Coordinates of C-alpha atoms in Angstrom, one line a residue:
X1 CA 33.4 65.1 12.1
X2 CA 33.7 68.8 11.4
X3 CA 35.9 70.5 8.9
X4 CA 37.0 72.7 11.8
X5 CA 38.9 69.8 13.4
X6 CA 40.3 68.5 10.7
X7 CA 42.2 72.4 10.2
X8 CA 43.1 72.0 13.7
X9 CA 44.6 68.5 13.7
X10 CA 46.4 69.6 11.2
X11 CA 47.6 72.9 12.4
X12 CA 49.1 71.3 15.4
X13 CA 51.3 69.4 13.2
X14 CA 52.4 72.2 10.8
X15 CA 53.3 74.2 13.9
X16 CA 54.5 71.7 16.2
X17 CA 52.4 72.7 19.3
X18 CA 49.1 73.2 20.5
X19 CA 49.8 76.5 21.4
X20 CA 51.4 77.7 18.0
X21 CA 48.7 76.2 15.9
X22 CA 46.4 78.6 18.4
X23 CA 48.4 81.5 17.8
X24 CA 48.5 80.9 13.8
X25 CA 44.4 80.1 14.0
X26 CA 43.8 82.8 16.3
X27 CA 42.0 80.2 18.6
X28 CA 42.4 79.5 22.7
X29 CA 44.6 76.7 22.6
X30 CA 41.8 74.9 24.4
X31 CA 39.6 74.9 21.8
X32 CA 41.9 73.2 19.6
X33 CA 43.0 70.6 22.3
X34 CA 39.0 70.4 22.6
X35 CA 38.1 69.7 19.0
X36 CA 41.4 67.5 18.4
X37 CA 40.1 65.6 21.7
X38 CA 36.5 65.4 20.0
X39 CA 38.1 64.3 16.8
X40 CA 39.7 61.6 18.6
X41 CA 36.8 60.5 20.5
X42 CA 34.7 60.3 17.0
X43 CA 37.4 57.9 15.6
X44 CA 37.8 55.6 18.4
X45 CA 41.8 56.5 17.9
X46 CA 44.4 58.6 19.2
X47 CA 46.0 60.9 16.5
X48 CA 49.0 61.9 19.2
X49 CA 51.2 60.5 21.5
X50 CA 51.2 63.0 24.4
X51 CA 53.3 60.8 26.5
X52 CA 56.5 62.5 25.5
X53 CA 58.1 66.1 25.8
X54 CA 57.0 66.5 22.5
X55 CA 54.2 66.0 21.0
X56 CA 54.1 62.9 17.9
X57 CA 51.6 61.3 15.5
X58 CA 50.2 57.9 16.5
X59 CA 50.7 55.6 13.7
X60 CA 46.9 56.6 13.2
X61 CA 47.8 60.2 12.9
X62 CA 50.4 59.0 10.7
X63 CA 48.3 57.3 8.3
X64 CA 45.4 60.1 8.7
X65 CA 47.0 63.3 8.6
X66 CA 47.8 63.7 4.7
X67 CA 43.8 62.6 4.1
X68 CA 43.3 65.6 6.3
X69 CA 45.1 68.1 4.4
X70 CA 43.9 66.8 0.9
X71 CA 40.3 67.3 2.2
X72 CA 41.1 70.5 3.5
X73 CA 42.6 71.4 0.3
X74 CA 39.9 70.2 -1.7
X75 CA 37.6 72.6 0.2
X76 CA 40.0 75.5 -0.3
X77 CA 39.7 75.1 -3.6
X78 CA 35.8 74.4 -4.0
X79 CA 35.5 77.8 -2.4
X80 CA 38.1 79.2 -4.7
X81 CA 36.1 78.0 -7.3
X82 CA 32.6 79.3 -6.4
X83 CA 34.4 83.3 -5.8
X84 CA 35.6 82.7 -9.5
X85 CA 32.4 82.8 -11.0
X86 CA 31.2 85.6 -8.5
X87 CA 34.1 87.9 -8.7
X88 CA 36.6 88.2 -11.2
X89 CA 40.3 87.9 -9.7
X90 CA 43.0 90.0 -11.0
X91 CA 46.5 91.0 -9.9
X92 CA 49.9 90.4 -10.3
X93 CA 51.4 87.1 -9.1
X94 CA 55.3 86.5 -9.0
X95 CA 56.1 82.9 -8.8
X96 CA 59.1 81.4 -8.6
X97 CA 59.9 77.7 -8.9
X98 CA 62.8 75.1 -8.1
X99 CA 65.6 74.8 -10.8
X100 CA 64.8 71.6 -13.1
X101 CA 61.1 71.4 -12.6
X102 CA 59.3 69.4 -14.8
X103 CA 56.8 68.3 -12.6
X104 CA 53.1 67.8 -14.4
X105 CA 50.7 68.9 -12.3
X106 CA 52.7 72.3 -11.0
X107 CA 53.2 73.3 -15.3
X108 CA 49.5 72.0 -16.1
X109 CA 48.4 74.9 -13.1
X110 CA 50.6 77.7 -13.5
X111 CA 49.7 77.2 -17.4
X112 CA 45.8 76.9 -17.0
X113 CA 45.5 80.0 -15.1
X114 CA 46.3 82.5 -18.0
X115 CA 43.4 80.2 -19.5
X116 CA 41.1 80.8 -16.7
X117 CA 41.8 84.2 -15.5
X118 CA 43.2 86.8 -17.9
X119 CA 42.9 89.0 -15.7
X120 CA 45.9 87.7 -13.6
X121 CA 49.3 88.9 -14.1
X122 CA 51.9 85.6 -13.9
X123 CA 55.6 85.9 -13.8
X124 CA 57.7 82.9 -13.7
X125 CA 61.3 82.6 -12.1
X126 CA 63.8 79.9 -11.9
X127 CA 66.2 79.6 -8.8
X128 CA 67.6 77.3 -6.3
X129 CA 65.4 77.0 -3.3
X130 CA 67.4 79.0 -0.6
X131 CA 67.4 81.9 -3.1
X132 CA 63.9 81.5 -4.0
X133 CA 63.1 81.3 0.0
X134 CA 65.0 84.8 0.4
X135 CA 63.2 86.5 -2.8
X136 CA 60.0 85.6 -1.2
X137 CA 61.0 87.0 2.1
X138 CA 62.0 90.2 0.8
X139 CA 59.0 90.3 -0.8
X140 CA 60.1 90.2 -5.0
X141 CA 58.3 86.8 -4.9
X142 CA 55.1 86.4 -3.4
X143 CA 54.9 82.3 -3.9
X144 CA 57.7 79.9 -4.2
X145 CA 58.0 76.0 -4.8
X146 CA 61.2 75.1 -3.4
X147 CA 63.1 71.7 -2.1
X148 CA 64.3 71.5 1.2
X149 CA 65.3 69.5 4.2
X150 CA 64.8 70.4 7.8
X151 CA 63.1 73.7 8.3
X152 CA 62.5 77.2 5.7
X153 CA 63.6 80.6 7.0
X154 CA 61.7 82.2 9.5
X155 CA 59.2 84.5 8.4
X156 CA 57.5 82.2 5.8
X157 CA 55.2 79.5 6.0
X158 CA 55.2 76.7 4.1
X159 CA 52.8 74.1 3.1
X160 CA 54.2 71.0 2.3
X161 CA 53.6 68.8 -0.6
X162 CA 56.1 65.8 -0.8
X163 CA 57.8 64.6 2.6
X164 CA 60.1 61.5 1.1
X165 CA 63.8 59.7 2.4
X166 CA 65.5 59.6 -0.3
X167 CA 66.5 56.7 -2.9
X168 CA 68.8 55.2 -4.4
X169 CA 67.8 54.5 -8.3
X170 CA 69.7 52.0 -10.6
X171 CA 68.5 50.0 -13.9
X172 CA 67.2 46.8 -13.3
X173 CA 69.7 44.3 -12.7
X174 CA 72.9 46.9 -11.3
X175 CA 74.6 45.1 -8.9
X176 CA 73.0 47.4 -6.1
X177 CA 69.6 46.6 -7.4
X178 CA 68.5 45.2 -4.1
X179 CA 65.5 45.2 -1.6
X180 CA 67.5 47.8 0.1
X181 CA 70.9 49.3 0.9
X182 CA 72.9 51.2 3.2
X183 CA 74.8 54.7 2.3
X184 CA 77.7 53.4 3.0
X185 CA 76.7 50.2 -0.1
X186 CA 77.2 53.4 -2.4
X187 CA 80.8 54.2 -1.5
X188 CA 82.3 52.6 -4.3
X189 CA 79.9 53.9 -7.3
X190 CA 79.4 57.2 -8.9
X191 CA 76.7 59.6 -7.0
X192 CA 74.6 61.5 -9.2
X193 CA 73.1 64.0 -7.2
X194 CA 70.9 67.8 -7.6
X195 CA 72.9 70.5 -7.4
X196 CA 73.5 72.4 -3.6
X197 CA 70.9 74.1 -2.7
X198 CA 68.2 71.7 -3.4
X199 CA 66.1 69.7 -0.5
X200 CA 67.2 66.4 -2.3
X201 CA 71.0 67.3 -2.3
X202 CA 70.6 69.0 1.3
X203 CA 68.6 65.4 3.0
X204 CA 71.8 63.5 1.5
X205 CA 74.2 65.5 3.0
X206 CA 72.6 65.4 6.2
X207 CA 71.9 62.0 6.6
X208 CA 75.9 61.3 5.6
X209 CA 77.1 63.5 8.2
X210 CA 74.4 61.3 10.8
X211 CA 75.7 57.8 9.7
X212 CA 79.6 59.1 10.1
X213 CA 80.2 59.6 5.8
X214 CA 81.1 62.0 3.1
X215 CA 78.7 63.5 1.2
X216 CA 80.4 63.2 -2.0
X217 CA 79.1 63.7 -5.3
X218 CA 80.6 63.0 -8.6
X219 CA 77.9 64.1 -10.7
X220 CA 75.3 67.2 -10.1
X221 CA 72.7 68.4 -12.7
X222 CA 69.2 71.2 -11.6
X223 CA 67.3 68.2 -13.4
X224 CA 66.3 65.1 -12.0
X225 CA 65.6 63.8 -15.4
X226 CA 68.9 64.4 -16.2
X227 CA 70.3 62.4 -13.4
X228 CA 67.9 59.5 -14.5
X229 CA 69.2 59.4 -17.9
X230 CA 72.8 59.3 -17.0
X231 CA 71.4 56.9 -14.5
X232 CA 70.1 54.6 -17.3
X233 CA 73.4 55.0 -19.4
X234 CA 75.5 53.6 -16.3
X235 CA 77.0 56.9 -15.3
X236 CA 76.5 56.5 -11.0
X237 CA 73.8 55.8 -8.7
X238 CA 71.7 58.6 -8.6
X239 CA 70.3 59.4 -5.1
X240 CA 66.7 60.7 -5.6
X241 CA 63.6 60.3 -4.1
X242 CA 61.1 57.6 -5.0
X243 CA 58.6 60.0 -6.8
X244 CA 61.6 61.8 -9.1
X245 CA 62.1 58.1 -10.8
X246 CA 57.9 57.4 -10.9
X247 CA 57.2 55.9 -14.8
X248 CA 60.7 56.0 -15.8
X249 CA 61.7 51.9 -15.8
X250 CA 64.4 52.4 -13.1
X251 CA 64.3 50.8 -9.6
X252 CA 64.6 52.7 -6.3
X253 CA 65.8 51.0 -3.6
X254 CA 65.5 52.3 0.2
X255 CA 68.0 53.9 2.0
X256 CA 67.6 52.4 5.5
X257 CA 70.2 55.1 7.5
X258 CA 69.6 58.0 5.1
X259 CA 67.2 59.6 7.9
X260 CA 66.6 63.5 6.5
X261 CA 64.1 63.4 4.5
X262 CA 63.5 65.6 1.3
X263 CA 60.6 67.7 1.3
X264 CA 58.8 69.7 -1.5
X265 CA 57.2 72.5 -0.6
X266 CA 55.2 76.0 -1.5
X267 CA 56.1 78.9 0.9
X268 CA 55.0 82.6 0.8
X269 CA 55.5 85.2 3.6
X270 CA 53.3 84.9 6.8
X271 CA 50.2 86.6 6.5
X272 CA 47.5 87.7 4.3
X273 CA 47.6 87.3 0.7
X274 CA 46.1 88.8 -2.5
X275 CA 43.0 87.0 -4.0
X276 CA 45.2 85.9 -6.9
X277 CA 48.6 84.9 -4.7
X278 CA 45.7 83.3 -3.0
X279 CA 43.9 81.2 -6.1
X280 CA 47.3 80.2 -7.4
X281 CA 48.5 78.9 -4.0
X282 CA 45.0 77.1 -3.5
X283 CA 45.0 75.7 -6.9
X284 CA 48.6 74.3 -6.6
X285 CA 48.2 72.6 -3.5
X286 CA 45.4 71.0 -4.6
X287 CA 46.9 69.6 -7.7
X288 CA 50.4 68.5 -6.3
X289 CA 48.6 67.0 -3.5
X290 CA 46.2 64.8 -5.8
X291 CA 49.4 63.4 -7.9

C-alpha cells in the first residue's frame, strides 16, 4: 500500500470525480483510476460503486476513507514537524473561527503555536460561517473553521473534519428520551437551535423543508454549550449533533428523516499557501481529526 494511493482515494472523494481529483493533483486521471484500482486489488475490496451515474463509496470505502485521511494527515504533519526544526517559519496568519467555539483541540492548537513558533504572527476572528467563508475568499482571512451543510462557496477548498446528522439532545428521562425519533416527534416542544448561519442550524432547516416541516426555532444561542444548559434546565429540545453534547450527561437521540447532515470544516482559498497558513492548517487537521 502506497501513501500515494491513499491521497488519491481520497481526492476522488473530496472532488467527486476521477477527473477533478486529477485536475486538483495534477495527475492523468488514469493514474489515479490505476492506483485506486491497485489499492483495491491490495485489499481484496472495492472502495466504489461504479455501477451508477455517479460515483459512491462501498460500505468499505465508507468505513476506510476517514482512516485514510487521518493517516494522510498524520504524515502532513510529521513532515511539518521535521521543516520546523530545519527552518524556522514565520509570517502572518489570519484565522477566523465559527461563533461559540469552544472546541479543545482547535483552542489547544491555535494557542500552542505562539508557544512553538514566535515567529508567527496569529490573529484571531469570530464570525458566522458564511461570513467567515467570504472573508477568506476575499482574501482578509487566509484560514477559516466554519459550519456548514451542503457545499462552501466556490473558490475555496475545504477539508472536512466532522460530517454528522444531527441530534436531538434531552436529559435523561424527557419524555422524548427514546432510541430514536422523527422531526416531526419534536413539533410540540421548544427547539433550541444555533443561530442562522451555522452548518448545524442550516442541516435542520434543510432536512425540514425535505420531510414537508417548518423549521422553527424558539430558542437560538452562537454556543452550543449554551443550548445544552438550557437543555438541562428544561427549556426545549436542543437539536445538535452527537459530538456538541459528548461528556455532558445528556442523551442524543437519532433523527431518522433529518437527512442533511452538519459538517465542520477548515477552508482557505484554492491554491498555494504560506509555510505558516500552511503549519497551522496541517496542525489543525491533525488535531480535530484525532478527537
Amino acid at each position: 500500500m502506497e501513501m500515494h494511493q491513499l491521497r488519491y482515494f481520497a481526492a476522488v472523494m473530496d472532488e467527486g470525480t476521477f477527473t477533478a481529483a486529477a485536475h486538483r493533483l495534477h495527475v492523468s486521471q488514469s493514474g489515479i483510476s490505476t492506483q485506486v484500482a491497485k489499492l483495491e486489488l491490495e485489499l481484496g475490496q472495492q472502495l466504489f460503486d461504479r455501477s451508477g451515474r455517479h460515483i459512491r463509496l462501498t460500505p468499505v470505502g465508507e468505513a476506510v476513507l476517514p482512516l485514510a485521511k487521518n493517516v494522510l494527515a498524520t504524515l502532513e504533519a510529521i513532515k511539518h514537524t521535521a521543516a520546523e526544526f530545519a527552518d524556522a517559519v514565520r509570517g502572518r496568519v489570519r484565522l477566523g473561527m465559527i461563533m461559540g467555539c469552544s472546541i479543545p483541540p482547535f483552542l489547544d492548537t491555535v494557542a500552542g503555536l505562539g508557544r512553538t513558533h514566535p515567529g508567527i504572527e496569529l490573529s484571531l476572528h469570530e464570525g458566522y460561517s458564511e461570513d467567515l467563508q467570504a472573508q477568506v475568499l476575499a482574501g482578509s482571512l487566509d484560514l477559516a473553521l466554519i459550519g456548514y451543510a451542503g457545499d462552501v462557496v466556490p473558490g475555496l477548498e475545504v477539508s472536512v473534519v466532522v460530517d454528522e446528522p444531527v441530534t436531538a439532545v434531552v436529559p435523561t428521562g424527557h419524555p422524548l428520551d427514546r432510541p430514536e425519533l422523527r422531526l416531526g416527534d419534536l413539533r410540540d416542544e421548544k427547539i433550541l437551535c444555533l443561530s442562522p448561519g451555522t452548518g448545524i442550524r442550516a442541516a435542520y432547516e434543510d432536512s425540514c423543508r425535505r420531510t414537508g416541516l417548518d423549521p422553527r426555532v424558539d430558542i437560538d444561542a452562537s454556543s452550543p454549550v449554551t443550548l445544552l444548559r438550557l437543555a438541562e434546565r428544561g427549556a426545549g429540545v436542543a437539536v445538535l449533533s452527537a459530538s456538541s453534547a459528548r461528556g455532558t450527561g445528556l442523551r442524543t437521540v437519532p433523527l431518522t428523516d433529518a437527512a442533511t447532515h452538519a459538517r465542520l470544516g477548515l477552508v482557505t482559498r484554492r491554491g498555494q499557501h504560506s509555510p505558516a497558513v500552511q503549519l497551522l492548517l496541517t496542525r489543525l487537521l491533525a488535531a480535530l481529526r484525532a478527537d
